Short mmCIF file of C-alpha atoms in Angstrom, two decimals:
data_model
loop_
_atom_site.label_atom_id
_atom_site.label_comp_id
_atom_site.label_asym_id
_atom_site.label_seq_id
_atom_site.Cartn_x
_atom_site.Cartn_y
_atom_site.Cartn_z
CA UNK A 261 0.00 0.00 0.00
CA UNK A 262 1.26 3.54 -0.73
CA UNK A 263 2.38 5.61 1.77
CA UNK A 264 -0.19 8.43 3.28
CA UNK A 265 0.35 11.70 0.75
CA UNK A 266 1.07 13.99 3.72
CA UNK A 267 2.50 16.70 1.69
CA UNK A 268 -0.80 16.79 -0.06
CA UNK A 269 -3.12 16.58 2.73
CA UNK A 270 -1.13 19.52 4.54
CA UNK A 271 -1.04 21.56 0.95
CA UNK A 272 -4.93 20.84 0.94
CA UNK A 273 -5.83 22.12 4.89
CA UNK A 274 -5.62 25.97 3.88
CA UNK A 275 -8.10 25.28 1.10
CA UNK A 276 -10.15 23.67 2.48
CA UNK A 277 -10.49 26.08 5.11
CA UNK A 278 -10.90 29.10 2.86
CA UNK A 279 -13.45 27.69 1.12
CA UNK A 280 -15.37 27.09 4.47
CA UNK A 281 -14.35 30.49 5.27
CA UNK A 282 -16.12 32.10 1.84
CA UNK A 283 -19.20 29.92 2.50
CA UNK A 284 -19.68 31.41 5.89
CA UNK A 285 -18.93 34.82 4.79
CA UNK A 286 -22.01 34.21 2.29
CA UNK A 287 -24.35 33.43 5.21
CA UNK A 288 -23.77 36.14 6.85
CA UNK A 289 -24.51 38.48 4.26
CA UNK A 290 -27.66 36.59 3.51
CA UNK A 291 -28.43 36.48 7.58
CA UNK A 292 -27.71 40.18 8.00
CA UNK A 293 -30.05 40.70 4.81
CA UNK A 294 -32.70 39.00 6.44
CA UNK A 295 -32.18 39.74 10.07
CA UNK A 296 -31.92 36.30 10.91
CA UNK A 297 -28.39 34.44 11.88
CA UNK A 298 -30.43 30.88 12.06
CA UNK A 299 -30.03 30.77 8.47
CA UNK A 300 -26.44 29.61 9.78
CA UNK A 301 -28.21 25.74 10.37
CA UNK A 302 -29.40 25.90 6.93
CA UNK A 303 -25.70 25.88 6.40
CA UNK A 304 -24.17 23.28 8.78
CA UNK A 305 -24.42 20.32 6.51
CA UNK A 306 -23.60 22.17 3.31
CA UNK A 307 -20.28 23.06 5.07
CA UNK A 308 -19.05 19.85 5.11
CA UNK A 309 -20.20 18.91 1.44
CA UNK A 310 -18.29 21.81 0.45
CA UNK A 311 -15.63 20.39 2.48
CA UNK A 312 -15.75 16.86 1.00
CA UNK A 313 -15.81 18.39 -2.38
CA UNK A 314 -12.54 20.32 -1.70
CA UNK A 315 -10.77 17.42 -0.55
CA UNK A 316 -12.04 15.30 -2.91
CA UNK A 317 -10.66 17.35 -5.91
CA UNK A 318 -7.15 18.12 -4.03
CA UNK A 319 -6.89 14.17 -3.65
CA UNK A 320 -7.32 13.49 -7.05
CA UNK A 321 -4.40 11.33 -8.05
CA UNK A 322 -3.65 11.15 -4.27
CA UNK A 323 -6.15 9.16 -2.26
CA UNK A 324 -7.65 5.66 -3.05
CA UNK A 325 -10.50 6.30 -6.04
CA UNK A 326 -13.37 3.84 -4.38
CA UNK A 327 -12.87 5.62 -0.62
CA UNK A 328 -12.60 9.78 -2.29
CA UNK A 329 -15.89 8.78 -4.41
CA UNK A 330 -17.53 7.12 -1.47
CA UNK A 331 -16.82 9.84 1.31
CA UNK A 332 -18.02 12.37 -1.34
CA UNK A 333 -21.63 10.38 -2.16
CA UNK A 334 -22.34 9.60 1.63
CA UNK A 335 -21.33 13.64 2.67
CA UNK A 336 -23.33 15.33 -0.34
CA UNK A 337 -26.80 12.75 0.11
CA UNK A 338 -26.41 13.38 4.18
CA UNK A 339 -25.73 17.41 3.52
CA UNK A 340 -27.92 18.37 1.22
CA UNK A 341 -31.01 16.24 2.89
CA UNK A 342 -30.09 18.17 6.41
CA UNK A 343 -29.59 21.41 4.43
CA UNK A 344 -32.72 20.97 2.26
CA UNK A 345 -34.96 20.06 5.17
CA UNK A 346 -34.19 22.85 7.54
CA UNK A 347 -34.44 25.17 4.82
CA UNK A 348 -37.99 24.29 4.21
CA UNK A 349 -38.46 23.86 7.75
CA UNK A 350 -37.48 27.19 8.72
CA UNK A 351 -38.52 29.41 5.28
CA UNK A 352 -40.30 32.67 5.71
CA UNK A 353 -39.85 32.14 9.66
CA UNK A 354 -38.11 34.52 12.66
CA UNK A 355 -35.03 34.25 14.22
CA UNK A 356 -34.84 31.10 16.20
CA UNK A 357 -35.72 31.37 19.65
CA UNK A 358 -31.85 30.42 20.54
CA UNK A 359 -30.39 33.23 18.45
CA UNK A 360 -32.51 35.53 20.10
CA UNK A 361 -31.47 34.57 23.60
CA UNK A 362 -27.87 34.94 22.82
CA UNK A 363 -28.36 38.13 20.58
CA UNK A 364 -30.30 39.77 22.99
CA UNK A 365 -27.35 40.47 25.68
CA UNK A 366 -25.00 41.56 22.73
CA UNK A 367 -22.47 44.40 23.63
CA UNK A 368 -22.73 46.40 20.97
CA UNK A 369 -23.36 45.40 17.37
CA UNK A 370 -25.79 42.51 17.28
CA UNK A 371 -23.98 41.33 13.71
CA UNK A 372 -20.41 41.81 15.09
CA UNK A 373 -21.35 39.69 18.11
CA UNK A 374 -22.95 36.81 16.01
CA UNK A 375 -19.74 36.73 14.04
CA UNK A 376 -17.86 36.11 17.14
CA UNK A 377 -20.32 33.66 18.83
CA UNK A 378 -21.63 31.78 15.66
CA UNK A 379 -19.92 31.70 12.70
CA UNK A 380 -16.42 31.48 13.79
CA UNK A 381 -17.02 29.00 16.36
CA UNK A 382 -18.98 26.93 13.51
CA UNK A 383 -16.50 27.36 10.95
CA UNK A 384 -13.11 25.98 13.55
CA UNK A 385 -16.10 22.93 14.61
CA UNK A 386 -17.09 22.26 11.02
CA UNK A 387 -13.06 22.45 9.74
CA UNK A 388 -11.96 20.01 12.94
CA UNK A 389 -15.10 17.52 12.17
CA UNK A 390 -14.55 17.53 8.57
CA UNK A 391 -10.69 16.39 9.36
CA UNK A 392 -12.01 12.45 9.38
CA UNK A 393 -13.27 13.20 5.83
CA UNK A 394 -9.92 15.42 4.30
CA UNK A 395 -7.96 12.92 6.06
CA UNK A 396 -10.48 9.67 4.21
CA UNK A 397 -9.65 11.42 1.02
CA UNK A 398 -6.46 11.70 0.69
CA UNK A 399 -5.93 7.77 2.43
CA UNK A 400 -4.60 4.59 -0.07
CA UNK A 401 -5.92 1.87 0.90
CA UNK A 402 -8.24 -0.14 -0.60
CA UNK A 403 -11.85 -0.03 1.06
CA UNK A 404 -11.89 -2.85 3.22
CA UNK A 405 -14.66 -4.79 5.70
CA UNK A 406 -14.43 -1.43 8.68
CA UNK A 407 -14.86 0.99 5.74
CA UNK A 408 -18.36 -1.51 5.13
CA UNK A 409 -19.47 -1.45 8.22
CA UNK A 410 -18.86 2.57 8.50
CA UNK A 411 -21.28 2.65 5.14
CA UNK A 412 -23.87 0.68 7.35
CA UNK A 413 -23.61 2.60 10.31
CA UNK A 414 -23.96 5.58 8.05
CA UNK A 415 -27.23 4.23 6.65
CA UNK A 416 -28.60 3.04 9.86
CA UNK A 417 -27.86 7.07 11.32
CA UNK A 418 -29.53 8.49 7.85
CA UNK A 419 -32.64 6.76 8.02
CA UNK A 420 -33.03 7.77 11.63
CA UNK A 421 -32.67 11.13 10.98
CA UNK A 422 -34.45 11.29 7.94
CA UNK A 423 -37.44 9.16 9.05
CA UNK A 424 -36.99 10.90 12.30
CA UNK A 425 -37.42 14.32 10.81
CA UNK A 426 -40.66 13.39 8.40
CA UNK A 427 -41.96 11.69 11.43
CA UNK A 428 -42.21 14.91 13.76
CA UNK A 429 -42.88 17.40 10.54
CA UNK A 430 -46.06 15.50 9.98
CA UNK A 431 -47.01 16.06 13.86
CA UNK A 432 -46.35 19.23 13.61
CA UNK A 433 -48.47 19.87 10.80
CA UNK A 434 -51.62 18.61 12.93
CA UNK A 435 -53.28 21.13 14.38
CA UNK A 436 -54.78 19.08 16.91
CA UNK A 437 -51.77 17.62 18.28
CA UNK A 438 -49.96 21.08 19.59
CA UNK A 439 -48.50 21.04 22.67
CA UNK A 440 -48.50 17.27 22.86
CA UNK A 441 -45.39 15.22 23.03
CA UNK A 442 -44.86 12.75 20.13
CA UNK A 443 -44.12 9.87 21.02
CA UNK A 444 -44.79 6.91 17.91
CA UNK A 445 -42.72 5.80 14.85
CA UNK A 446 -38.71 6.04 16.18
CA UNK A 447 -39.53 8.98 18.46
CA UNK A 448 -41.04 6.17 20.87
CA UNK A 449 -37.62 4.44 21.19
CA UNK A 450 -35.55 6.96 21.47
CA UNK A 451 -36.42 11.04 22.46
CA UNK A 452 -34.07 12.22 19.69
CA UNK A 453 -33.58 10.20 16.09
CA UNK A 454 -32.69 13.09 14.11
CA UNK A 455 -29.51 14.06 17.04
CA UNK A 456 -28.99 10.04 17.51
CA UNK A 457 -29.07 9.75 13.26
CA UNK A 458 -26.57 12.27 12.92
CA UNK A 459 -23.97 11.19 15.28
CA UNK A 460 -23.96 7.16 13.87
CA UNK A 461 -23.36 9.06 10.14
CA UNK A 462 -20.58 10.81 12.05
CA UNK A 463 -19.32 7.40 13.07
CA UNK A 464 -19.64 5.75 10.07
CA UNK A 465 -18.07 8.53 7.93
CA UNK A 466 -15.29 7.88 10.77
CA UNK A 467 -15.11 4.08 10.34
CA UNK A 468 -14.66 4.57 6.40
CA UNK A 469 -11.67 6.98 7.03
CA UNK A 470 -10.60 4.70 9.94
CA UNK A 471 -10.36 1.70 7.68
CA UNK A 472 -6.83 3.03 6.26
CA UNK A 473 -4.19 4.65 8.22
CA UNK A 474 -4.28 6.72 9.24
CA UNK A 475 -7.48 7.94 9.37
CA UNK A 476 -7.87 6.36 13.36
CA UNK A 477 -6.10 9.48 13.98
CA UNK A 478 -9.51 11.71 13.11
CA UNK A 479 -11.32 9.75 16.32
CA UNK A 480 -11.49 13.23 18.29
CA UNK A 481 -13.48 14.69 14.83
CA UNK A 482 -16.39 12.38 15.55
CA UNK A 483 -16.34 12.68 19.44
CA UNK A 484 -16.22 15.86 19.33
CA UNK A 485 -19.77 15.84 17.28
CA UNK A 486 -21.37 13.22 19.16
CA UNK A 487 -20.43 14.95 22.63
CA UNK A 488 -21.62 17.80 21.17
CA UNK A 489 -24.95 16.31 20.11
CA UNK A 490 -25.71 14.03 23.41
CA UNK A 491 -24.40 16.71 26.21
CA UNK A 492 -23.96 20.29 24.90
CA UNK A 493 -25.68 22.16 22.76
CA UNK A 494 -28.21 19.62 21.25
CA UNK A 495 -30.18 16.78 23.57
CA UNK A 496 -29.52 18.84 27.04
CA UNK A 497 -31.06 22.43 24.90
CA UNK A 498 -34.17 20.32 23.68
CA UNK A 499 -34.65 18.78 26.71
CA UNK A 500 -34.89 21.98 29.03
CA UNK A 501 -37.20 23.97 26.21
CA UNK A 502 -39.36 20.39 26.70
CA UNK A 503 -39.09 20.24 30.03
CA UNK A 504 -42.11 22.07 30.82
CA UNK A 505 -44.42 20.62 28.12
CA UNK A 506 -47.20 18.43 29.61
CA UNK A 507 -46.48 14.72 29.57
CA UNK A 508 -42.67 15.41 28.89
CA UNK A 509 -41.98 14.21 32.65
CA UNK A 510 -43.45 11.05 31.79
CA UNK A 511 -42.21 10.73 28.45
CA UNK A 512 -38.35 11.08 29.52
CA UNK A 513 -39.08 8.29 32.45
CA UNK A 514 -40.35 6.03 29.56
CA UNK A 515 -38.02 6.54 26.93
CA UNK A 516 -34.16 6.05 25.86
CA UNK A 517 -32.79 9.59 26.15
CA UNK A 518 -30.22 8.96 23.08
CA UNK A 519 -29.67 5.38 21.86
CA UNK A 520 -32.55 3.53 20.48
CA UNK A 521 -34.19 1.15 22.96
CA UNK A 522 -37.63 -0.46 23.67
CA UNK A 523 -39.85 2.25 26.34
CA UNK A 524 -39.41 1.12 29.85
CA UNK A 525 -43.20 1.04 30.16
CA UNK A 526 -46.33 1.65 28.27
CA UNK A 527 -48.96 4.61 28.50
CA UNK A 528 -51.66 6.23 27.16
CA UNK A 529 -50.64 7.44 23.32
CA UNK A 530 -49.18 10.97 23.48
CA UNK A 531 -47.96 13.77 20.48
CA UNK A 532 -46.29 16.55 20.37
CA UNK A 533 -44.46 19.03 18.24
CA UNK A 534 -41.27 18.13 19.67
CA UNK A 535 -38.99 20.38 18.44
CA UNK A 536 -35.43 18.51 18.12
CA UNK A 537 -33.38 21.56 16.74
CA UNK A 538 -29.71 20.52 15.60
CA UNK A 539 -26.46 21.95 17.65
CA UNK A 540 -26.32 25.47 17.25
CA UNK A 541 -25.82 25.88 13.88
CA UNK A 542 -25.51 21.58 13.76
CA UNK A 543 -26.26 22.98 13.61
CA UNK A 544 -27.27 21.68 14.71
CA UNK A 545 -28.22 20.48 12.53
#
């Protein structure tokens, strides 16, 4: 097997940071445009597919063919879904609730603030996360049984989040069923699919990168994410918006707070319009 480009991959870092950088520049003329910096989680998953694509052209020549096209496919379907459905989710909307909170004790310019306190701490997350997938890229070994299993852990977290996320947008849409708590389809086995769906892709983008060395190296790219989604700024956020909802009490006693498992008991059917925002963002997602 070929030994790791490294001269490459370093030559490749700056780029692939500047591009993040001109991306995030975009959103925040578009967000000071609109008034409205939550167009940032819009932006969260297209920041690593324009991070993947980077790579992938900088690797060209580099970087085993099968693992640079795979990476690519599995970023771009997982970014642009994310990106597409929060989009819709949030078009024609306010400022999220969360932007507000922190915008609201800004010293001095509210813009100059949100540069500070979003997008720069976004952009050095998004660049350190994305390091499993410029690191994948640029790797030359042939795709192997962990790289596999990565693609099925992948599928297994985008199906979550996907179904997940069509799950609560058609209880939301009821009328009927505001200020419920949902809690069918995968949203009565775990409280958060869409959060638990994005950190397995996480891991199995990992796993594909980890298959050849030395993509192991990236591990802190996808802990850093999932630690992100399951104690910072995504479950513990949710959870204390929820918190006073009625029926949430019961519904966190009942059901798996992050991984997927069977309710600990059964009760009387309950909805809700539970929101589930990504990380700040990531975003959040």
């Amino acid at each position: 097997m070929p030994a790791f480009p490294l001269d490459a991959f370093l030559t490749s870092l700056p780029w692939v940071a500047l591009a993040l950088v001109a991306l995030l520049a975009v959103t925040f003329g578009v967000a000071v445009r609109q008034s409205r910096h939550s167009v940032m989680d819009t932006v969260w998953g297209l920041g690593f597919v324009v991070a993947a694509a980077v790579s992938w052209t900088l690797s060209a020549g580099h970087g085993d063919a099968g693992r640079r096209l795979l990476l690519l496919a599995l970023v771009a379907v997982w970014g642009i879904r994310l990106a597409v459905h929060i989009g819709h989710r949030a078009r024609g909307g306010h400022e999220d609730p969360r932007y507000v909170d922190m915008l609201s004790s800004a010293p001095g310019s509210r813009n100059t603030y949100a540069l500070r306190r979003v997008y720069l701490p976004q952009g050095i997350v998004m660049f350190f996360v994305s390091l499993t997938i410029q690191v994948g890229m640029f790797s030359t070994g042939a795709l192997g049984w962990l790289a596999w299993l990565g693609v099925l852990v992948w599928i297994v977290g985008f199906v979550f989040e996907t179904v997940g996320d069509w799950q609560l947008a058609q209880f939301k849409a009821d009328p009927a069923r505001r200020g419920t708590v949902l809690d069918t389809g995968l949203w009565r086995y775990t409280r958060h699919p869409n959060y638990f769906g994005d950190a397995a892709v996480c891991a199995g983008l990992f796993l594909v990168a980890a298959d050849s060395w030395p993509g192991v190296l990236t591990i802190l790219s996808p802990a850093l994410m999932i630690w992100t989604l399951a104690g910072k700024t995504g479950k513990p956020l949710t959870e204390k918006a929820m918190s006073a909802r009625p029926g949430y009490k019961e519904y966190v006693e009942s059901t798996s707070g992050f991984l997927p498992w069977p309710p600990r008991r059964r009760g009387p059917q309950r909805t809700d319009a539970q929101p589930g925002p990504r990380p700040q963002n990531t975003g959040g997602h």
